[in-house]
Every structure is written in structure tokens, then in C-alpha cells.
Coordinates of C-alpha atoms in Angstrom, one line a residue:
M1 CA -1.0 -15.0 -23.0
R2 CA -3.6 -17.8 -23.5
R3 CA -3.1 -21.5 -23.4
E4 CA -4.6 -23.8 -26.1
D5 CA -7.6 -24.5 -23.8
G6 CA -8.4 -20.8 -23.8
R7 CA -7.5 -20.2 -20.1
S8 CA -4.9 -17.7 -18.9
A9 CA -1.5 -19.1 -18.3
P10 CA -0.4 -19.4 -14.7
G11 CA 0.4 -16.1 -13.1
D12 CA -1.5 -14.1 -15.9
D13 CA -5.0 -14.1 -14.5
V14 CA -5.8 -10.6 -13.2
E15 CA -7.9 -11.9 -10.3
A16 CA -5.0 -14.1 -9.1
V17 CA -2.6 -11.2 -9.4
L18 CA -4.9 -8.9 -7.3
D19 CA -5.2 -11.7 -4.7
E20 CA -1.4 -11.9 -4.7
L21 CA -1.0 -8.1 -4.3
Y22 CA -3.5 -7.8 -1.4
A23 CA -1.8 -10.7 0.5
L24 CA 1.5 -8.7 0.5
P25 CA 2.6 -6.3 3.3
P26 CA 2.0 -2.7 2.3
S27 CA 5.8 -2.1 2.0
D28 CA 6.0 -4.6 -0.9
F29 CA 2.7 -3.7 -2.6
V30 CA 3.7 -0.9 -5.0
A31 CA 6.9 -2.5 -6.4
R32 CA 5.0 -5.8 -7.1
R33 CA 2.0 -4.0 -8.5
E34 CA 4.2 -2.1 -11.0
E35 CA 6.0 -5.3 -11.9
R36 CA 2.8 -7.2 -12.6
A37 CA 1.3 -4.3 -14.5
A38 CA 4.4 -4.1 -16.7
R39 CA 4.2 -7.8 -17.3
A40 CA 0.6 -7.5 -18.4
R41 CA 1.5 -4.7 -20.8
T42 CA 4.4 -6.7 -22.2
R43 CA 2.0 -9.5 -22.9
R44 CA -0.4 -7.1 -24.6
R45 CA -3.1 -7.2 -22.0
A46 CA -3.7 -3.5 -21.6
Q47 CA -7.1 -3.8 -19.8
D48 CA -5.5 -6.2 -17.2
A49 CA -2.6 -3.8 -16.8
R50 CA -4.9 -0.9 -16.1
R51 CA -6.8 -2.9 -13.5
I52 CA -3.6 -4.0 -11.8
H53 CA -2.1 -0.5 -11.9
A54 CA -5.4 1.0 -10.4
A55 CA -5.1 -1.3 -7.3
R56 CA -4.6 0.9 -4.3
R57 CA -2.0 0.1 -1.7
P58 CA -3.7 -1.1 1.5
T59 CA -3.1 0.6 4.8
L60 CA -1.6 -1.5 7.6
A61 CA -5.0 -2.0 9.1
G62 CA -6.4 -3.1 5.7
W63 CA -3.6 -5.5 5.2
A64 CA -4.1 -7.0 8.7
A65 CA -7.8 -7.5 8.0
N66 CA -7.0 -9.2 4.7
L67 CA -4.4 -11.3 6.5
L68 CA -7.0 -12.4 9.0
R69 CA -9.5 -13.3 6.3
R70 CA -6.9 -15.5 4.5
S71 CA -5.3 -17.1 7.5
R72 CA -8.4 -18.0 9.4
P73 CA -11.0 -19.1 6.8
D74 CA -13.2 -21.0 9.2
E75 CA -13.4 -18.2 11.7
A76 CA -14.0 -15.8 8.8
R77 CA -16.9 -17.9 7.5
R78 CA -18.5 -17.9 11.0
F79 CA -17.9 -14.2 11.3
L80 CA -19.7 -13.5 8.0
E81 CA -22.6 -15.7 9.1
L82 CA -22.9 -13.8 12.3
G83 CA -23.0 -10.5 10.3
R84 CA -25.9 -11.8 8.2
A85 CA -27.7 -12.9 11.4
L86 CA -27.2 -9.5 13.0
R87 CA -28.4 -7.6 10.0
E88 CA -31.5 -9.8 9.8
A89 CA -32.2 -9.4 13.6
Y90 CA -31.8 -5.6 13.4
A91 CA -34.1 -5.5 10.3
T92 CA -36.8 -7.5 12.2
L93 CA -36.1 -5.7 15.5
D94 CA -36.3 -8.9 17.5
P95 CA -35.3 -7.7 21.0
G96 CA -34.3 -11.2 22.3
G97 CA -32.2 -12.0 19.3
L98 CA -30.7 -8.4 19.3
K99 CA -29.5 -8.7 22.9
E100 CA -27.9 -12.1 22.4
L101 CA -26.3 -11.3 19.0
S102 CA -25.0 -7.9 20.2
A103 CA -23.1 -9.6 23.1
Q104 CA -21.8 -12.2 20.6
R105 CA -20.8 -9.4 18.3
R106 CA -18.7 -7.6 20.9
R107 CA -17.0 -10.8 22.0
I108 CA -16.1 -12.0 18.5
V109 CA -14.9 -8.6 17.3
S110 CA -12.5 -8.4 20.2
E111 CA -11.3 -12.0 19.6
M112 CA -10.9 -11.5 15.9
S113 CA -8.9 -8.3 16.4
R114 CA -6.6 -10.1 18.8
Q115 CA -6.0 -12.8 16.2
A116 CA -5.3 -10.1 13.5
A117 CA -2.8 -8.5 15.8
A118 CA -1.1 -11.8 16.5
L119 CA -0.9 -12.7 12.8
A120 CA 0.6 -9.3 11.9
R121 CA 3.1 -9.6 14.7
E122 CA 4.2 -13.1 13.4
A123 CA 4.5 -11.6 9.9
G124 CA 6.9 -9.0 11.3
H125 CA 4.5 -6.0 11.3
P126 CA 3.2 -5.4 14.8
L127 CA 0.1 -3.2 15.0
S128 CA -0.1 0.0 17.1
D129 CA -3.1 0.7 19.2
A130 CA -4.4 3.2 16.6
V131 CA -4.1 0.6 13.8
L132 CA -5.7 -2.1 16.0
R133 CA -8.7 0.3 16.5
D134 CA -9.0 0.6 12.7
V135 CA -9.1 -3.2 12.4
E136 CA -11.9 -3.3 15.0
T137 CA -13.8 -0.6 13.1
T138 CA -13.4 -2.6 9.9
L139 CA -14.7 -5.8 11.5
R140 CA -17.7 -3.9 12.9
A141 CA -18.4 -2.6 9.4
V142 CA -18.2 -6.2 8.1
L143 CA -20.9 -7.2 10.5
A144 CA -23.1 -4.1 9.8
D145 CA -22.7 -3.5 6.0
P146 CA -23.1 -6.2 3.3
E147 CA -20.9 -4.3 0.9
A148 CA -18.1 -4.1 3.5
A149 CA -18.6 -7.8 4.2
A150 CA -18.2 -8.5 0.4
V151 CA -14.9 -6.5 0.3
W152 CA -13.5 -8.4 3.3
E153 CA -14.7 -11.7 2.1
A154 CA -12.8 -11.1 -1.2
G155 CA -9.7 -10.3 0.9
R156 CA -9.1 -6.9 -0.8
V157 CA -9.6 -4.3 2.0
E158 CA -7.7 -1.1 1.1
G159 CA -8.4 1.1 4.1
V160 CA -10.6 1.4 7.2
L161 CA -14.2 0.1 6.5
T162 CA -16.6 2.2 8.5
P163 CA -19.9 0.9 9.8
P164 CA -22.9 2.8 8.3
S165 CA -23.9 3.9 11.8
E166 CA -23.6 2.8 15.4
F167 CA -25.0 -0.7 14.6
G168 CA -28.8 -0.8 15.3
A169 CA -29.1 2.8 16.4
E170 CA -30.3 3.8 12.9
A171 CA -32.9 1.1 12.9
A172 CA -34.1 2.0 16.3
A173 CA -34.3 5.7 15.3
A174 CA -36.2 4.9 12.2
A175 CA -38.8 2.9 14.0
P176 CA -41.8 5.2 14.9
A177 CA -42.5 5.5 18.6
R178 CA -45.6 3.7 19.6
R179 CA -47.9 6.1 21.3
E180 CA -51.0 5.1 23.2
P181 CA -54.0 7.2 22.1
P182 CA -55.0 9.5 25.0
A183 CA -58.1 8.5 26.9
P184 CA -60.9 10.9 26.3
A185 CA -61.3 13.3 29.1
R186 CA -64.6 13.2 31.0
T187 CA -65.9 16.7 31.0
P188 CA -69.2 18.2 32.1
R189 CA -71.6 19.0 29.2
G190 CA -71.2 22.7 29.8
D191 CA -67.5 22.5 29.2
T192 CA -67.7 20.9 25.7
A193 CA -66.3 24.0 23.9
A194 CA -63.4 24.4 26.3
A195 CA -62.7 20.7 26.0
R196 CA -62.6 21.0 22.2
R197 CA -60.2 24.0 22.4
K198 CA -58.0 22.1 24.8
D199 CA -58.0 19.0 22.6
T200 CA -57.1 21.1 19.5
A201 CA -54.3 22.7 21.4
A202 CA -53.0 19.3 22.5
R203 CA -53.1 18.0 18.9
R204 CA -51.2 21.1 17.7
K205 CA -48.7 20.5 20.5
D206 CA -48.3 16.9 19.5
A207 CA -48.0 17.8 15.9
A208 CA -45.3 20.3 16.7
A209 CA -43.5 17.8 18.8
E210 CA -43.7 15.2 16.0
R211 CA -42.3 17.7 13.5
R212 CA -39.5 18.5 16.0
R213 CA -38.7 14.8 16.3
A214 CA -38.7 14.4 12.5
E215 CA -36.3 17.3 12.2
L216 CA -34.0 15.8 14.8
R217 CA -34.1 12.4 13.1
E218 CA -33.3 14.1 9.8
R219 CA -30.5 16.1 11.4
A220 CA -29.1 13.0 13.0
A221 CA -29.2 11.2 9.7
R222 CA -27.4 14.0 7.9
A223 CA -24.8 14.1 10.7
R224 CA -24.2 10.4 10.4
E225 CA -23.9 10.7 6.6
E226 CA -21.4 13.6 7.0
R227 CA -19.5 11.5 9.6
R228 CA -19.3 8.5 7.2
A229 CA -18.1 10.8 4.4
A230 CA -15.5 12.4 6.6
E231 CA -14.3 9.0 7.8
A232 CA -14.1 7.8 4.2
R233 CA -12.0 10.8 3.3
L234 CA -9.9 10.3 6.3
G235 CA -9.3 6.7 5.2
E236 CA -8.4 7.8 1.7
R237 CA -6.0 10.4 3.1
R238 CA -4.4 7.9 5.4
A239 CA -3.9 5.5 2.5
A240 CA -2.5 8.3 0.3
R241 CA -0.2 9.3 3.1
E242 CA 1.1 5.8 3.6
E243 CA 1.5 5.3 -0.2
A244 CA 3.5 8.6 -0.3
A245 CA 5.6 7.5 2.6
A246 CA 6.3 4.2 0.9
A247 CA 7.2 6.0 -2.3
L248 CA 9.5 8.3 -0.3
A249 CA 11.2 5.4 1.3
E250 CA 11.7 3.7 -2.0
A251 CA 13.1 6.9 -3.5
G252 CA 15.4 7.3 -0.5
E253 CA 16.6 3.7 -1.0
R254 CA 17.2 4.3 -4.7
E255 CA 19.1 7.5 -3.9
R256 CA 21.2 5.7 -1.3
E257 CA 22.0 2.9 -3.8
A258 CA 22.9 5.5 -6.5
G259 CA 25.1 7.3 -4.0
E260 CA 26.9 4.1 -3.2
R261 CA 27.5 3.5 -6.9
V262 CA 28.7 7.1 -7.4
A263 CA 31.1 6.7 -4.4
A264 CA 32.4 3.4 -5.9
L265 CA 32.9 4.9 -9.3
E266 CA 34.6 8.0 -7.8
E267 CA 37.0 5.7 -6.0
Q268 CA 37.7 3.8 -9.2
L269 CA 38.2 7.1 -10.9
D270 CA 40.7 8.2 -8.2
R271 CA 42.6 4.9 -8.6
A272 CA 42.6 5.3 -12.4
R273 CA 43.9 8.9 -12.1
T274 CA 46.7 7.7 -9.7
E275 CA 47.6 5.0 -12.1
R276 CA 47.6 7.5 -15.0
E277 CA 50.0 9.7 -13.1
R278 CA 52.3 6.8 -12.4
A279 CA 52.1 5.8 -16.1
R280 CA 53.0 9.4 -17.1
S281 CA 56.0 9.4 -14.8
G282 CA 57.1 6.0 -16.1
L283 CA 56.6 7.3 -19.7
G284 CA 58.9 10.3 -19.0
E285 CA 61.6 8.1 -17.5
A286 CA 61.3 5.8 -20.5
R287 CA 61.6 8.6 -22.9
E288 CA 64.7 9.9 -21.1
R289 CA 66.3 6.4 -21.2
D290 CA 65.4 6.2 -24.9
R291 CA 67.1 9.6 -25.6
T292 CA 70.2 8.6 -23.6
A293 CA 70.4 5.2 -25.3
A294 CA 70.0 7.0 -28.7
R295 CA 72.9 9.3 -27.8
D296 CA 75.0 6.4 -26.6
L297 CA 74.2 4.5 -29.8
A298 CA 75.1 7.5 -32.0
G299 CA 78.4 7.9 -30.1
A300 CA 79.2 4.2 -30.4
E301 CA 78.4 4.3 -34.1
R302 CA 80.7 7.3 -34.6
E303 CA 83.5 5.5 -32.7
A304 CA 83.0 2.3 -34.6
A305 CA 83.1 4.3 -37.9
A306 CA 86.4 6.0 -36.9
A307 CA 87.9 2.7 -35.7
A308 CA 86.9 1.2 -39.1
R309 CA 88.6 4.0 -41.0
R310 CA 91.7 3.7 -38.9
A311 CA 91.8 0.0 -39.4
D312 CA 91.4 0.5 -43.2
K313 CA 94.3 3.0 -43.3
A314 CA 96.5 0.7 -41.2
E315 CA 95.8 -2.2 -43.5
Q316 CA 96.5 -0.1 -46.6
A317 CA 99.8 1.1 -45.1
E318 CA 100.8 -2.5 -44.3
Q319 CA 100.0 -3.7 -47.9
A320 CA 101.9 -0.8 -49.4
E321 CA 105.0 -1.6 -47.2
R322 CA 104.8 -5.2 -48.3
G323 CA 104.7 -4.2 -51.9
G324 CA 107.8 -2.0 -51.7
A325 CA 109.9 -4.7 -50.2

């Protein structure tokens, strides 16, 4: 639905709806999402309905990270600025800046995690140690990865955001080791051929060592990529498990409510059956009274008719007697 000025009516904007959903505790997410998607479909906004329905229920850790972002905007802004500074420092490999910013990173991640735990507890959803570790992992990812920072800044974290690597280790591994060129060996003139052979063997050994280091770097990069993929799959499975658990809880609640309604209806049915039996018994008694009354009425009518006939005869006799006199 659009207003005359062309803008969406309040409550219809899909971005506002998504902001509303990701501000909710996970237990309330699915029901509200379906409600908002149905409302968009009713108002013929099929694309918005699809976007809303595609929104994934956040894990408890994701919700806590979103809660922190919304509830502490000033701290969140400073945290995002720290992430940009850290990434720039790692990119330039400034040792002095790295040391200072790394210490600041550890300190602020710990402080922000404590704030998230306190906010979740105040909202009635205390965090377990495992969930708190997921929050810390997400905050480290926000510092290390600009894409993760954008997701958190929008307040729409779904699951655990994983740092691309142990922050800075990848940059250090990617930087080629600086090797001082070996000083030329001073050899007697007669040993020139032996020196050349020795130098050739040393170069071959250095080349083999460099190839070995390149292989190790490549293997480590693959291992880090596999770990990131495995952690992403783990986050997806956790989110799916929590969504399934929420759906199970909702289905259980609906089954319980339906059972209560069935029990109430069965109780009403039992009362109705009892009342029907009483009514049947009363009907039988009424029928018997009606039959008795009918018999009594018939007898009374016969007696009245006989009395009338006797009266008529007596009256006729009396008149005849009077006429003879």
C-alpha cells in the first residue's frame, strides 16, 4: 500500500519490517515473520513477502550481537572504527600500530561481550558460556572482515560470524620472509670449481626449501578455507536446529491448546449427554402421565355421559307422571 506521496505506509516498508524482526528474541521471530509476510501478500506486495519470508531466524548469539548493536550505538560506532583501523594496520604491517591495536582489540571484544551478556540477561534470555563464545567470535569477525562488519552494522546477524583467519596471521604468512643474501665465500683460486658446485647445491637446497615453504603456505591457506567453510556449515546447522526446535515448541504448544479445547468439548458433550438422558427420563414420565390423564379423562367422559342419560330418563319420567295426574 502506498501513500499519496509515493512512500510506503507506516509498517509496510520491507526494510523496517526486517529491522523489527531481527530486534525480536529468536523465540518470537518465526511467528512475527509469517504474520508480516502474510500481511505483505494480502496487500499484493509479493516481492516484499518473499524477502520477509526468506529472512532466517537468528541464533541466540546472533540475536545478542544485534541487541548489542542497537542498544549501544556509540560503542558500536567506535567498535566499527577500531575494526577499520585494525584492518588498515594489518594491511600496512605497521608493527607499532599492530601491537597497540591488538591489545585494544582484545580488551574491547571482552568488554563488548560482557555488555551483550548483560543486555541479553536483562531481556530475559541469559547466555550460556558456549553462546557467549559465539558472540565473541562474531565480534572478532566484525573487526577482521568488512563484510561481517556490514552485516553487524545493519543489525541483521543470523548466526555466528567467523573471522577469515586468526587475525593478522594470514597477513604475516603472506609476507615473504626477508633473507639477507649470503656473503660470497672466500676460496682459494684452485678451489673455484668446488666452490661453484657448492654454490649450486646451496641454491638448489634454498629453492627446495622455498618450494616447501610455498607448499606449506598453500596447505595452511586451504586448511583455513576448509575451517571457515566447516564453521559456516556449523553455524547454518545450529540455526536450522534452533529453528526446528522453535517450530517443535510451537507445534507442541498448538497441540496442547488443541488438547485443552478437545477436553473442554468432551466435557461439554458429557454434560449434554447427561442432560439428554434426564430429558429422556422426563419425557417417559410425561408420556405416562399423559396416558393416565387420557384414561382418566375417558372414564370421566363415560361417567358424565351415563349420568346425563340417567338424568334425562328421570326428567322424562317426572314429566310423564305430571301429565297423568
